[in-house]
Short mmCIF file of C-alpha atoms in Angstrom, two decimals:
data_model
loop_
_atom_site.label_atom_id
_atom_site.label_comp_id
_atom_site.label_asym_id
_atom_site.label_seq_id
_atom_site.Cartn_x
_atom_site.Cartn_y
_atom_site.Cartn_z
CA UNK A 24 -84.76 -2.99 139.53
CA UNK A 25 -85.64 -6.23 141.33
CA UNK A 26 -83.91 -6.59 144.69
CA UNK A 27 -83.01 -10.29 144.49
CA UNK A 28 -81.29 -10.30 147.87
CA UNK A 29 -84.47 -9.04 149.56
CA UNK A 30 -86.67 -11.42 147.57
CA UNK A 31 -84.63 -14.47 148.55
CA UNK A 32 -84.40 -13.28 152.15
CA UNK A 33 -88.18 -12.92 152.30
CA UNK A 34 -88.71 -16.39 150.86
CA UNK A 35 -86.31 -18.01 153.29
CA UNK A 36 -87.45 -16.33 156.48
CA UNK A 37 -90.96 -14.91 155.96
CA UNK A 38 -93.87 -16.67 157.65
CA UNK A 39 -96.37 -18.58 155.52
CA UNK A 40 -99.16 -16.01 155.73
CA UNK A 41 -96.95 -13.12 154.64
CA UNK A 42 -95.16 -14.74 151.68
CA UNK A 43 -94.94 -12.87 148.41
CA UNK A 44 -95.90 -15.44 145.79
CA UNK A 45 -94.55 -13.27 142.95
CA UNK A 46 -91.13 -13.17 144.60
CA UNK A 47 -91.24 -16.92 145.03
CA UNK A 48 -92.19 -17.45 141.38
CA UNK A 49 -89.32 -15.22 140.25
CA UNK A 50 -86.82 -17.19 142.31
CA UNK A 51 -88.17 -20.58 141.12
CA UNK A 52 -87.92 -19.66 137.44
CA UNK A 53 -84.70 -17.65 137.71
CA UNK A 54 -82.98 -20.44 139.65
CA UNK A 55 -84.00 -22.99 137.03
CA UNK A 56 -82.77 -20.90 134.11
CA UNK A 57 -79.45 -20.04 135.77
CA UNK A 58 -78.87 -23.66 136.78
CA UNK A 59 -79.48 -24.75 133.18
CA UNK A 60 -77.03 -22.09 131.98
CA UNK A 61 -74.50 -23.28 134.56
CA UNK A 62 -74.77 -26.87 133.33
CA UNK A 63 -74.65 -25.99 129.63
CA UNK A 64 -71.73 -23.55 129.93
CA UNK A 65 -69.66 -25.03 132.77
CA UNK A 66 -70.86 -28.62 132.93
CA UNK A 67 -70.35 -31.08 135.76
CA UNK A 68 -68.73 -30.14 139.05
CA UNK A 69 -65.40 -31.84 139.94
CA UNK A 70 -65.98 -35.35 141.24
CA UNK A 71 -64.67 -34.61 144.72
CA UNK A 72 -67.41 -32.05 145.38
CA UNK A 73 -70.16 -33.30 143.06
CA UNK A 74 -73.31 -34.02 145.14
CA UNK A 75 -74.14 -37.13 143.10
CA UNK A 76 -70.62 -38.51 143.60
CA UNK A 77 -70.96 -37.87 147.34
CA UNK A 78 -74.32 -39.67 147.30
CA UNK A 79 -72.60 -42.54 145.49
CA UNK A 80 -70.02 -42.73 148.28
CA UNK A 81 -72.81 -42.85 150.87
CA UNK A 82 -74.48 -45.66 148.94
CA UNK A 83 -71.21 -47.59 148.75
CA UNK A 84 -70.64 -47.28 152.50
CA UNK A 85 -74.17 -48.36 153.43
CA UNK A 86 -74.22 -51.09 150.80
CA UNK A 87 -71.29 -52.88 152.43
CA UNK A 88 -73.33 -53.06 155.64
CA UNK A 89 -76.78 -53.84 154.20
CA UNK A 90 -75.75 -56.42 151.60
CA UNK A 91 -75.12 -58.95 154.33
CA UNK A 92 -78.89 -59.17 154.87
CA UNK A 93 -79.97 -61.90 152.45
CA UNK A 94 -83.46 -60.63 151.67
CA UNK A 95 -85.16 -57.59 150.15
CA UNK A 96 -85.10 -55.79 153.50
CA UNK A 97 -81.48 -54.95 152.69
CA UNK A 98 -82.59 -52.70 149.83
CA UNK A 99 -85.20 -50.99 151.99
CA UNK A 100 -82.61 -50.28 154.69
CA UNK A 101 -80.20 -48.97 152.06
CA UNK A 102 -82.89 -46.61 150.74
CA UNK A 103 -83.82 -45.38 154.24
CA UNK A 104 -80.20 -44.84 155.26
CA UNK A 105 -79.20 -43.06 152.05
CA UNK A 106 -82.30 -40.86 152.16
CA UNK A 107 -81.70 -39.87 155.79
CA UNK A 108 -78.05 -38.99 155.17
CA UNK A 109 -78.84 -37.06 151.98
CA UNK A 110 -81.55 -35.04 153.73
CA UNK A 111 -79.32 -34.32 156.70
CA UNK A 112 -76.24 -33.27 154.70
CA UNK A 113 -78.31 -31.05 152.42
CA UNK A 114 -80.05 -29.42 155.38
CA UNK A 115 -76.74 -28.68 157.14
CA UNK A 116 -75.43 -27.03 153.96
CA UNK A 117 -78.70 -25.14 153.54
CA UNK A 118 -78.74 -23.98 157.17
CA UNK A 119 -75.13 -22.73 157.06
CA UNK A 120 -75.68 -20.88 153.78
CA UNK A 121 -79.02 -19.40 154.87
CA UNK A 122 -77.23 -16.71 156.87
CA UNK A 123 -76.36 -15.10 153.54
CA UNK A 124 -79.20 -15.15 151.02
CA UNK A 125 -76.95 -14.59 147.98
CA UNK A 126 -74.65 -17.43 149.03
CA UNK A 127 -77.67 -19.65 149.58
CA UNK A 128 -79.03 -18.81 146.13
CA UNK A 129 -75.68 -19.60 144.49
CA UNK A 130 -75.44 -22.92 146.32
CA UNK A 131 -79.05 -23.65 145.39
CA UNK A 132 -78.27 -23.08 141.70
CA UNK A 133 -75.14 -25.24 141.76
CA UNK A 134 -76.87 -28.08 143.59
CA UNK A 135 -79.93 -27.91 141.32
CA UNK A 136 -77.68 -28.09 138.25
CA UNK A 137 -76.12 -31.26 139.68
CA UNK A 138 -79.50 -33.04 139.53
CA UNK A 139 -79.46 -33.00 135.72
CA UNK A 140 -76.84 -33.27 133.01
CA UNK A 141 -77.65 -31.70 129.65
CA UNK A 142 -74.13 -30.90 128.47
CA UNK A 143 -72.68 -34.33 129.27
CA UNK A 144 -75.68 -36.11 127.75
CA UNK A 145 -75.38 -34.31 124.42
CA UNK A 146 -71.59 -34.09 124.26
CA UNK A 147 -71.15 -37.80 124.93
CA UNK A 148 -73.25 -38.68 121.89
CA UNK A 149 -71.43 -36.12 119.73
CA UNK A 150 -68.13 -37.55 120.98
CA UNK A 151 -69.04 -41.05 119.75
CA UNK A 152 -70.02 -39.59 116.37
CA UNK A 153 -66.63 -37.85 116.10
CA UNK A 154 -64.83 -41.05 117.13
CA UNK A 155 -66.72 -43.01 114.48
CA UNK A 156 -65.43 -40.63 111.84
CA UNK A 157 -61.89 -41.40 113.03
CA UNK A 158 -61.83 -45.09 113.90
CA UNK A 159 -64.26 -47.93 114.54
CA UNK A 160 -62.15 -49.21 117.44
CA UNK A 161 -62.10 -45.78 119.06
CA UNK A 162 -65.88 -45.53 118.74
CA UNK A 163 -66.28 -49.01 120.25
CA UNK A 164 -64.27 -47.87 123.25
CA UNK A 165 -66.31 -44.67 123.60
CA UNK A 166 -69.68 -46.38 123.39
CA UNK A 167 -68.58 -49.00 125.94
CA UNK A 168 -68.88 -46.28 128.61
CA UNK A 169 -72.52 -45.69 127.67
CA UNK A 170 -73.98 -49.18 127.48
CA UNK A 171 -73.74 -52.41 129.43
CA UNK A 172 -73.49 -54.67 126.36
CA UNK A 173 -70.18 -55.90 124.92
CA UNK A 174 -68.94 -53.45 122.28
CA UNK A 175 -65.79 -55.28 121.11
CA UNK A 176 -67.35 -56.53 117.90
CA UNK A 177 -70.06 -53.94 117.25
CA UNK A 178 -70.37 -52.79 113.65
CA UNK A 179 -70.83 -49.12 112.76
CA UNK A 180 -74.61 -49.44 112.57
CA UNK A 181 -74.83 -51.08 115.99
CA UNK A 182 -72.57 -48.39 117.49
CA UNK A 183 -74.83 -45.67 116.06
CA UNK A 184 -77.87 -47.53 117.40
CA UNK A 185 -76.35 -47.94 120.89
CA UNK A 186 -75.43 -44.24 120.99
CA UNK A 187 -78.92 -43.09 120.01
CA UNK A 188 -80.48 -45.54 122.46
CA UNK A 189 -78.32 -44.25 125.33
CA UNK A 190 -78.91 -40.60 124.40
CA UNK A 191 -82.67 -40.82 124.05
CA UNK A 192 -83.21 -43.17 127.01
CA UNK A 193 -81.37 -40.73 129.26
CA UNK A 194 -83.44 -37.72 128.22
CA UNK A 195 -85.80 -38.73 131.02
CA UNK A 196 -83.48 -39.27 133.97
CA UNK A 197 -80.81 -36.78 132.88
CA UNK A 198 -83.24 -33.87 132.69
CA UNK A 199 -87.00 -34.32 132.33
CA UNK A 200 -87.61 -36.30 135.53
CA UNK A 201 -85.68 -34.16 138.06
CA UNK A 202 -87.13 -30.97 136.58
CA UNK A 203 -90.61 -32.51 136.50
CA UNK A 204 -90.38 -33.04 140.27
CA UNK A 205 -88.92 -29.56 140.72
CA UNK A 206 -91.97 -28.25 138.83
CA UNK A 207 -94.46 -30.29 140.87
CA UNK A 208 -93.02 -29.10 144.17
CA UNK A 209 -92.88 -25.52 142.85
CA UNK A 210 -96.65 -25.69 142.38
CA UNK A 211 -97.07 -27.01 145.93
CA UNK A 212 -95.14 -24.17 147.53
CA UNK A 213 -96.77 -21.54 145.30
CA UNK A 214 -100.16 -22.77 146.51
CA UNK A 215 -99.10 -23.30 150.10
CA UNK A 216 -95.80 -21.60 151.12
CA UNK A 217 -94.09 -22.78 154.31
CA UNK A 218 -90.82 -22.57 156.21
CA UNK A 219 -87.63 -23.93 154.57
CA UNK A 220 -89.37 -24.10 151.22
CA UNK A 221 -86.17 -23.58 149.22
CA UNK A 222 -84.64 -26.50 151.09
CA UNK A 223 -87.51 -28.81 150.14
CA UNK A 224 -87.64 -27.40 146.61
CA UNK A 225 -84.01 -28.46 146.16
CA UNK A 226 -84.38 -31.69 148.14
CA UNK A 227 -87.09 -33.10 145.85
CA UNK A 228 -85.01 -33.25 142.61
CA UNK A 229 -81.97 -34.21 144.71
CA UNK A 230 -83.86 -37.20 146.10
CA UNK A 231 -84.88 -38.17 142.58
CA UNK A 232 -81.20 -38.13 141.58
CA UNK A 233 -80.39 -40.15 144.71
CA UNK A 234 -82.92 -42.86 143.80
CA UNK A 235 -81.69 -42.86 140.21
CA UNK A 236 -78.12 -43.32 141.47
CA UNK A 237 -79.22 -46.12 143.79
CA UNK A 238 -80.81 -47.92 140.85
CA UNK A 239 -77.69 -47.42 138.73
CA UNK A 240 -75.41 -48.76 141.44
CA UNK A 241 -77.37 -51.68 142.89
CA UNK A 242 -80.43 -52.16 140.68
CA UNK A 243 -78.94 -54.89 138.49
CA UNK A 244 -80.38 -58.41 138.56
CA UNK A 245 -77.14 -60.17 139.41
CA UNK A 246 -76.89 -62.85 142.10
CA UNK A 247 -75.07 -60.40 144.38
CA UNK A 248 -77.55 -57.54 143.95
CA UNK A 249 -80.85 -59.34 143.38
CA UNK A 250 -82.04 -58.64 146.94
CA UNK A 251 -80.51 -55.29 147.77
CA UNK A 252 -81.36 -53.87 144.35
CA UNK A 253 -85.05 -54.81 144.33
CA UNK A 254 -86.47 -51.86 146.30
CA UNK A 255 -84.25 -49.17 144.67
CA UNK A 256 -85.12 -50.48 141.18
CA UNK A 257 -88.85 -50.47 141.90
CA UNK A 258 -88.75 -46.94 143.33
CA UNK A 259 -86.83 -45.73 140.28
CA UNK A 260 -89.43 -47.35 137.98
CA UNK A 261 -92.24 -45.61 139.87
CA UNK A 262 -90.53 -42.22 139.84
CA UNK A 263 -89.83 -42.44 136.10
CA UNK A 264 -93.27 -43.73 135.11
CA UNK A 265 -94.89 -40.35 134.39
CA UNK A 266 -91.74 -38.42 133.30
CA UNK A 267 -90.79 -41.10 130.74
CA UNK A 268 -94.17 -40.88 129.06
CA UNK A 269 -94.06 -37.08 129.10
CA UNK A 270 -90.59 -37.28 127.54
CA UNK A 271 -91.89 -39.57 124.79
CA UNK A 272 -94.67 -37.11 123.92
CA UNK A 273 -92.20 -34.22 123.79
CA UNK A 274 -89.95 -36.23 121.47
CA UNK A 275 -92.95 -36.69 119.16
CA UNK A 276 -93.75 -32.95 119.23
CA UNK A 277 -90.08 -32.13 118.60
CA UNK A 278 -90.05 -34.53 115.65
CA UNK A 279 -92.94 -32.64 114.05
CA UNK A 280 -91.27 -29.27 114.64
CA UNK A 281 -87.95 -30.47 113.18
CA UNK A 282 -89.82 -31.96 110.20
CA UNK A 283 -88.70 -35.46 111.04
CA UNK A 284 -91.30 -38.22 110.84
CA UNK A 285 -93.63 -37.08 113.62
CA UNK A 286 -96.45 -39.45 112.65
CA UNK A 287 -94.13 -42.46 112.78
CA UNK A 288 -92.61 -41.18 116.03
CA UNK A 289 -95.98 -41.40 117.78
CA UNK A 290 -96.99 -44.69 116.15
CA UNK A 291 -93.70 -46.44 116.95
CA UNK A 292 -93.78 -45.14 120.52
CA UNK A 293 -97.25 -46.60 121.03
CA UNK A 294 -96.31 -49.86 119.31
CA UNK A 295 -92.77 -50.58 120.55
CA UNK A 296 -92.25 -48.73 123.85
CA UNK A 297 -93.15 -51.83 125.84
CA UNK A 298 -90.65 -54.00 123.96
CA UNK A 299 -87.95 -53.01 126.47
CA UNK A 300 -87.45 -54.87 129.77
CA UNK A 301 -87.74 -51.53 131.58
CA UNK A 302 -91.31 -50.19 131.87
CA UNK A 303 -90.07 -46.67 131.11
CA UNK A 304 -86.98 -46.51 128.88
CA UNK A 305 -88.75 -47.50 125.67
CA UNK A 306 -90.87 -44.37 125.35
CA UNK A 307 -88.14 -41.96 124.32
CA UNK A 308 -86.11 -44.57 122.43
CA UNK A 309 -89.08 -45.80 120.40
CA UNK A 310 -90.35 -42.31 119.62
CA UNK A 311 -86.84 -41.30 118.49
CA UNK A 312 -86.55 -44.42 116.31
CA UNK A 313 -89.84 -43.53 114.62
CA UNK A 314 -88.84 -39.89 114.20
CA UNK A 315 -85.59 -40.86 112.48
CA UNK A 316 -87.14 -43.71 110.41
CA UNK A 317 -84.58 -46.15 111.76
CA UNK A 318 -84.49 -49.40 113.71
CA UNK A 319 -82.77 -49.43 117.10
CA UNK A 320 -81.59 -52.90 118.08
CA UNK A 321 -80.14 -54.38 121.23
CA UNK A 322 -79.49 -58.01 120.39
CA UNK A 323 -81.62 -60.53 122.28
CA UNK A 324 -83.29 -57.70 124.21
CA UNK A 325 -85.42 -55.42 122.02
CA UNK A 326 -86.09 -54.04 118.55
CA UNK A 327 -87.57 -50.56 118.23
CA UNK A 328 -88.81 -48.98 115.03
CA UNK A 329 -88.84 -49.92 111.36
CA UNK A 330 -85.87 -49.83 109.04
CA UNK A 331 -87.32 -47.36 106.56
CA UNK A 332 -83.75 -46.30 105.81
CA UNK A 333 -80.30 -47.61 106.77
CA UNK A 334 -79.03 -46.25 110.07
CA UNK A 335 -76.01 -43.97 109.59
CA UNK A 336 -73.58 -41.77 111.52
CA UNK A 337 -75.52 -38.56 110.82
CA UNK A 338 -78.50 -40.02 112.66
CA UNK A 339 -76.61 -39.33 115.88
CA UNK A 340 -76.55 -35.63 115.07
CA UNK A 341 -80.26 -35.72 114.25
CA UNK A 342 -80.96 -37.46 117.56
CA UNK A 343 -78.97 -34.76 119.37
CA UNK A 344 -81.12 -32.05 117.72
CA UNK A 345 -84.23 -33.98 118.71
CA UNK A 346 -83.02 -34.24 122.31
CA UNK A 347 -82.11 -30.53 122.49
CA UNK A 348 -85.55 -29.45 121.30
CA UNK A 349 -87.28 -31.92 123.63
CA UNK A 350 -85.44 -30.43 126.60
CA UNK A 351 -86.08 -26.85 125.47
CA UNK A 352 -89.81 -27.41 124.87
CA UNK A 353 -90.30 -29.09 128.23
CA UNK A 354 -88.49 -26.25 130.00
CA UNK A 355 -90.57 -23.63 128.21
CA UNK A 356 -93.76 -25.50 129.06
CA UNK A 357 -93.14 -25.68 132.80
CA UNK A 358 -92.13 -22.00 132.95
CA UNK A 359 -95.32 -20.98 131.14
CA UNK A 360 -97.40 -23.25 133.40
CA UNK A 361 -95.83 -21.74 136.52
CA UNK A 362 -96.62 -18.24 135.26
CA UNK A 363 -100.17 -19.30 134.40
CA UNK A 364 -100.67 -20.72 137.89
CA UNK A 365 -99.47 -17.43 139.39
CA UNK A 366 -101.91 -15.49 137.18
CA UNK A 367 -104.78 -17.76 138.24
CA UNK A 368 -103.78 -17.35 141.89
#
């Protein structure tokens, strides 16, 4: 039987030259799987203790100070301040919990699960589908929480389109991106273990979520936020550049496995992904549009895909299946890659 308490203790306190890479690999993979289970079964933490909500409060506090600077330096200062406070708070929590390895591991799992949101992502889309079956007005209200456009006069087809757009766009930042960075840093510490490695392993996806939250809160091109939001928005674009394209490829693979239109999924992704104002969001939306043989439309902003068939309510359920498999395949891939790296080592 594996002694998890001893394994975690060794990883936290052992010097670099004496680290057991197998123990580290076990903890990396086990922590990921348990955190996924935590999110899928339990879901989001209460708002008062949710790390992302706390980060949002930090951003709000610093924003009120930085926004008075009428140039792009305000955004840089906001990023530096939020990063410093996030690192410090996380380290204090880590340091306090490190006196008990099991407590630290539990906190690690809970915090890691807060960097992604599988259950909420999927359930929100299913909720709109259920509301559409009840009432158009109810569905308009539900979808208004997902998109920035006005939903008061949206028809059924536009509600379905908006729901699928929101679902597939958020595959990247709600799961693929934070776990991509968790994976990258896992490789780094497997190749070169060092002190406080669990802290940095957790900090990396947490910082991704912090930058994503910064972009969501101040990254809009309004007169008020045009300066302070510039740096956060650019950082978010950079961080999502590779994960968004990986997500698009996994949507294509998932489309083939589900016997959707995999060929069209790839072709539409390559053709239409750049139609969106964002350099990243179009990859998963366009590949999903191709997979489902539908056209996704945001008026006066973008058109993705071809209308090979009329868009309908059941397309939401198909998009949910596509998203589930995309997430599962990506998770399986990084676990297998981590094991392969350990074997090569």
